[in-house]
PDB file of C-alpha atoms in Angstrom:
ATOM      1  CA  UNK A   2      -0.055  -0.089  -0.299  1.00  0.00           C
ATOM      2  CA  UNK A   3       1.197   3.267  -0.998  1.00  0.00           C
ATOM      3  CA  UNK A   4       0.511   4.903   2.545  1.00  0.00           C
ATOM      4  CA  UNK A   5       3.142   2.888   3.891  1.00  0.00           C
ATOM      5  CA  UNK A   6       6.037   4.191   1.922  1.00  0.00           C
ATOM      6  CA  UNK A   7       4.824   7.522   2.908  1.00  0.00           C
ATOM      7  CA  UNK A   8       6.383   8.664   5.959  1.00  0.00           C
ATOM      8  CA  UNK A   9       3.714  10.436   7.688  1.00  0.00           C
ATOM      9  CA  UNK A  10       4.277  14.043   8.380  1.00  0.00           C
ATOM     10  CA  UNK A  11       0.939  15.770   9.344  1.00  0.00           C
ATOM     11  CA  UNK A  12       1.691  18.811   7.202  1.00  0.00           C
ATOM     12  CA  UNK A  13       1.896  16.552   4.130  1.00  0.00           C
ATOM     13  CA  UNK A  14      -1.851  15.573   5.066  1.00  0.00           C
ATOM     14  CA  UNK A  15      -3.340  17.749   2.147  1.00  0.00           C
ATOM     15  CA  UNK A  16      -5.630  16.735  -0.625  1.00  0.00           C
ATOM     16  CA  UNK A  17      -3.180  17.301  -3.283  1.00  0.00           C
ATOM     17  CA  UNK A  18      -0.689  14.430  -1.593  1.00  0.00           C
ATOM     18  CA  UNK A  19      -4.223  12.499  -1.261  1.00  0.00           C
ATOM     19  CA  UNK A  20      -4.450  12.560  -5.185  1.00  0.00           C
ATOM     20  CA  UNK A  21      -1.328  11.643  -5.542  1.00  0.00           C
ATOM     21  CA  UNK A  22      -1.078   8.272  -3.418  1.00  0.00           C
ATOM     22  CA  UNK A  23      -4.835   7.290  -4.459  1.00  0.00           C
ATOM     23  CA  UNK A  24      -3.423   7.568  -8.085  1.00  0.00           C
ATOM     24  CA  UNK A  25      -0.668   5.405  -7.170  1.00  0.00           C
ATOM     25  CA  UNK A  26      -3.154   2.790  -5.660  1.00  0.00           C
ATOM     26  CA  UNK A  27      -5.161   2.983  -8.704  1.00  0.00           C
ATOM     27  CA  UNK A  28      -2.189   2.542 -11.071  1.00  0.00           C
ATOM     28  CA  UNK A  29      -3.442   5.240 -13.309  1.00  0.00           C
ATOM     29  CA  UNK A  30      -4.172   9.209 -13.385  1.00  0.00           C
ATOM     30  CA  UNK A  31      -7.046  10.086 -11.558  1.00  0.00           C
ATOM     31  CA  UNK A  32     -10.309  10.781 -13.542  1.00  0.00           C
ATOM     32  CA  UNK A  33     -12.464  13.985 -12.523  1.00  0.00           C
ATOM     33  CA  UNK A  34     -15.037  12.008 -11.397  1.00  0.00           C
ATOM     34  CA  UNK A  35     -12.347  10.042  -8.727  1.00  0.00           C
ATOM     35  CA  UNK A  36     -11.158  13.576  -7.972  1.00  0.00           C
ATOM     36  CA  UNK A  37     -14.714  14.227  -6.720  1.00  0.00           C
ATOM     37  CA  UNK A  38     -14.566  11.055  -4.567  1.00  0.00           C
ATOM     38  CA  UNK A  39     -11.276  11.698  -3.222  1.00  0.00           C
ATOM     39  CA  UNK A  40     -12.494  15.474  -2.655  1.00  0.00           C
ATOM     40  CA  UNK A  41     -15.887  14.414  -0.545  1.00  0.00           C
ATOM     41  CA  UNK A  42     -13.294  11.551   1.604  1.00  0.00           C
ATOM     42  CA  UNK A  43     -10.994  14.371   2.370  1.00  0.00           C
ATOM     43  CA  UNK A  44     -13.040  16.945   3.404  1.00  0.00           C
ATOM     44  CA  UNK A  45     -15.152  13.946   5.689  1.00  0.00           C
ATOM     45  CA  UNK A  46     -12.007  13.231   7.481  1.00  0.00           C
ATOM     46  CA  UNK A  47     -10.763  16.492   7.756  1.00  0.00           C
ATOM     47  CA  UNK A  48     -13.933  17.823   9.634  1.00  0.00           C
ATOM     48  CA  UNK A  49     -13.806  14.555  11.345  1.00  0.00           C
ATOM     49  CA  UNK A  50     -10.295  15.139  12.895  1.00  0.00           C
ATOM     50  CA  UNK A  51     -10.418  19.114  12.840  1.00  0.00           C
ATOM     51  CA  UNK A  52      -7.258  19.132  10.805  1.00  0.00           C
ATOM     52  CA  UNK A  53      -5.376  17.103  13.227  1.00  0.00           C
ATOM     53  CA  UNK A  54      -4.410  14.150  10.743  1.00  0.00           C
ATOM     54  CA  UNK A  55      -2.750  11.247  12.535  1.00  0.00           C
ATOM     55  CA  UNK A  56      -1.262   8.405  10.827  1.00  0.00           C
ATOM     56  CA  UNK A  57      -4.013   6.156  11.601  1.00  0.00           C
ATOM     57  CA  UNK A  58      -6.628   8.426   9.984  1.00  0.00           C
ATOM     58  CA  UNK A  59      -4.368   9.288   7.350  1.00  0.00           C
ATOM     59  CA  UNK A  60      -4.115   5.837   5.964  1.00  0.00           C
ATOM     60  CA  UNK A  61      -8.080   5.393   6.660  1.00  0.00           C
ATOM     61  CA  UNK A  62      -8.616   8.277   4.583  1.00  0.00           C
ATOM     62  CA  UNK A  63      -6.171   6.913   1.588  1.00  0.00           C
ATOM     63  CA  UNK A  64      -7.655   3.520   1.903  1.00  0.00           C
ATOM     64  CA  UNK A  65     -11.399   4.750   1.763  1.00  0.00           C
ATOM     65  CA  UNK A  66     -10.495   7.101  -0.951  1.00  0.00           C
ATOM     66  CA  UNK A  67      -9.139   4.104  -2.673  1.00  0.00           C
ATOM     67  CA  UNK A  68     -12.252   1.592  -1.962  1.00  0.00           C
ATOM     68  CA  UNK A  69     -14.659   4.750  -3.008  1.00  0.00           C
ATOM     69  CA  UNK A  70     -13.100   5.144  -6.294  1.00  0.00           C
ATOM     70  CA  UNK A  71     -13.527   1.281  -6.866  1.00  0.00           C
ATOM     71  CA  UNK A  72     -17.066   1.358  -5.944  1.00  0.00           C
ATOM     72  CA  UNK A  73     -19.387   1.400  -8.587  1.00  0.00           C
ATOM     73  CA  UNK A  74     -22.118   2.975  -6.434  1.00  0.00           C
ATOM     74  CA  UNK A  75     -19.595   5.712  -5.626  1.00  0.00           C
ATOM     75  CA  UNK A  76     -18.812   6.083  -9.063  1.00  0.00           C
ATOM     76  CA  UNK A  77     -22.036   6.754 -10.231  1.00  0.00           C
ATOM     77  CA  UNK A  78     -23.136   9.194  -7.630  1.00  0.00           C
ATOM     78  CA  UNK A  79     -19.789  11.189  -8.279  1.00  0.00           C
ATOM     79  CA  UNK A  80     -21.009  11.587 -11.814  1.00  0.00           C
ATOM     80  CA  UNK A  81     -24.206  12.789 -10.783  1.00  0.00           C
ATOM     81  CA  UNK A  82     -23.742  16.157  -9.775  1.00  0.00           C
ATOM     82  CA  UNK A  83     -25.153  17.291  -6.324  1.00  0.00           C
ATOM     83  CA  UNK A  84     -27.323  14.862  -5.338  1.00  0.00           C
ATOM     84  CA  UNK A  85     -24.340  12.375  -6.148  1.00  0.00           C
ATOM     85  CA  UNK A  86     -22.305  14.698  -3.958  1.00  0.00           C
ATOM     86  CA  UNK A  87     -24.473  13.881  -1.138  1.00  0.00           C
ATOM     87  CA  UNK A  88     -25.156  10.275  -2.212  1.00  0.00           C
ATOM     88  CA  UNK A  89     -21.162  10.223  -2.042  1.00  0.00           C
ATOM     89  CA  UNK A  90     -21.006  11.963   1.621  1.00  0.00           C
ATOM     90  CA  UNK A  91     -23.753   9.066   3.075  1.00  0.00           C
ATOM     91  CA  UNK A  92     -22.141   6.212   1.567  1.00  0.00           C
ATOM     92  CA  UNK A  93     -18.618   7.578   2.869  1.00  0.00           C
ATOM     93  CA  UNK A  94     -20.646   7.801   6.757  1.00  0.00           C
ATOM     94  CA  UNK A  95     -22.497   4.605   6.056  1.00  0.00           C
ATOM     95  CA  UNK A  96     -19.145   2.597   5.125  1.00  0.00           C
ATOM     96  CA  UNK A  97     -17.698   4.056   7.924  1.00  0.00           C
ATOM     97  CA  UNK A  98     -20.353   3.152  10.027  1.00  0.00           C
ATOM     98  CA  UNK A  99     -20.689  -0.320   9.404  1.00  0.00           C
ATOM     99  CA  UNK A 100     -16.811  -1.073   9.544  1.00  0.00           C
ATOM    100  CA  UNK A 101     -17.042   0.699  13.338  1.00  0.00           C
ATOM    101  CA  UNK A 102     -19.874  -1.695  13.959  1.00  0.00           C
ATOM    102  CA  UNK A 103     -18.346  -4.701  12.832  1.00  0.00           C
ATOM    103  CA  UNK A 104     -15.224  -3.699  14.878  1.00  0.00           C
ATOM    104  CA  UNK A 105     -17.158  -3.295  17.982  1.00  0.00           C
ATOM    105  CA  UNK A 106     -18.888  -6.452  17.096  1.00  0.00           C
ATOM    106  CA  UNK A 107     -15.439  -8.174  16.502  1.00  0.00           C
ATOM    107  CA  UNK A 108     -14.289  -6.747  19.859  1.00  0.00           C
ATOM    108  CA  UNK A 109     -17.225  -7.526  22.528  1.00  0.00           C
ATOM    109  CA  UNK A 110     -17.487 -10.823  20.976  1.00  0.00           C
ATOM    110  CA  UNK A 111     -13.815 -11.601  21.438  1.00  0.00           C
ATOM    111  CA  UNK A 112     -13.744 -10.646  24.895  1.00  0.00           C
ATOM    112  CA  UNK A 113     -16.863 -12.733  25.203  1.00  0.00           C
ATOM    113  CA  UNK A 114     -14.973 -15.536  24.142  1.00  0.00           C
ATOM    114  CA  UNK A 115     -12.427 -15.011  26.573  1.00  0.00           C
ATOM    115  CA  UNK A 116     -14.499 -14.730  29.479  1.00  0.00           C
ATOM    116  CA  UNK A 117     -16.300 -17.915  28.582  1.00  0.00           C
ATOM    117  CA  UNK A 118     -13.178 -19.830  27.988  1.00  0.00           C
ATOM    118  CA  UNK A 119     -10.585 -18.800  30.766  1.00  0.00           C
TER     119      UNK A 119
END
């Protein structure tokens, strides 16, 4: 993954650097619709961290951008203007919530397993 080669520096956590990293991951020059996806993802995570990037959050932002640039629903949304932008923003939040929910489920049940099988 390209982000692992990137020596994290919060000052380099810019949308232009995100374009570069995602472009490397995708293996081609980013298209306008992909740029829209990356912009939306960057803005979401930027607001989430109030501009105070951590290495983990930056990696998540890169990963989510790449994932969404390969997601057919995100691509279609990105190509449909204002509705698409709102749909894309909702998709980012939904996938993040699903991942967080899965992580919480995994941790909870892992602890329950440990409690039962001590």
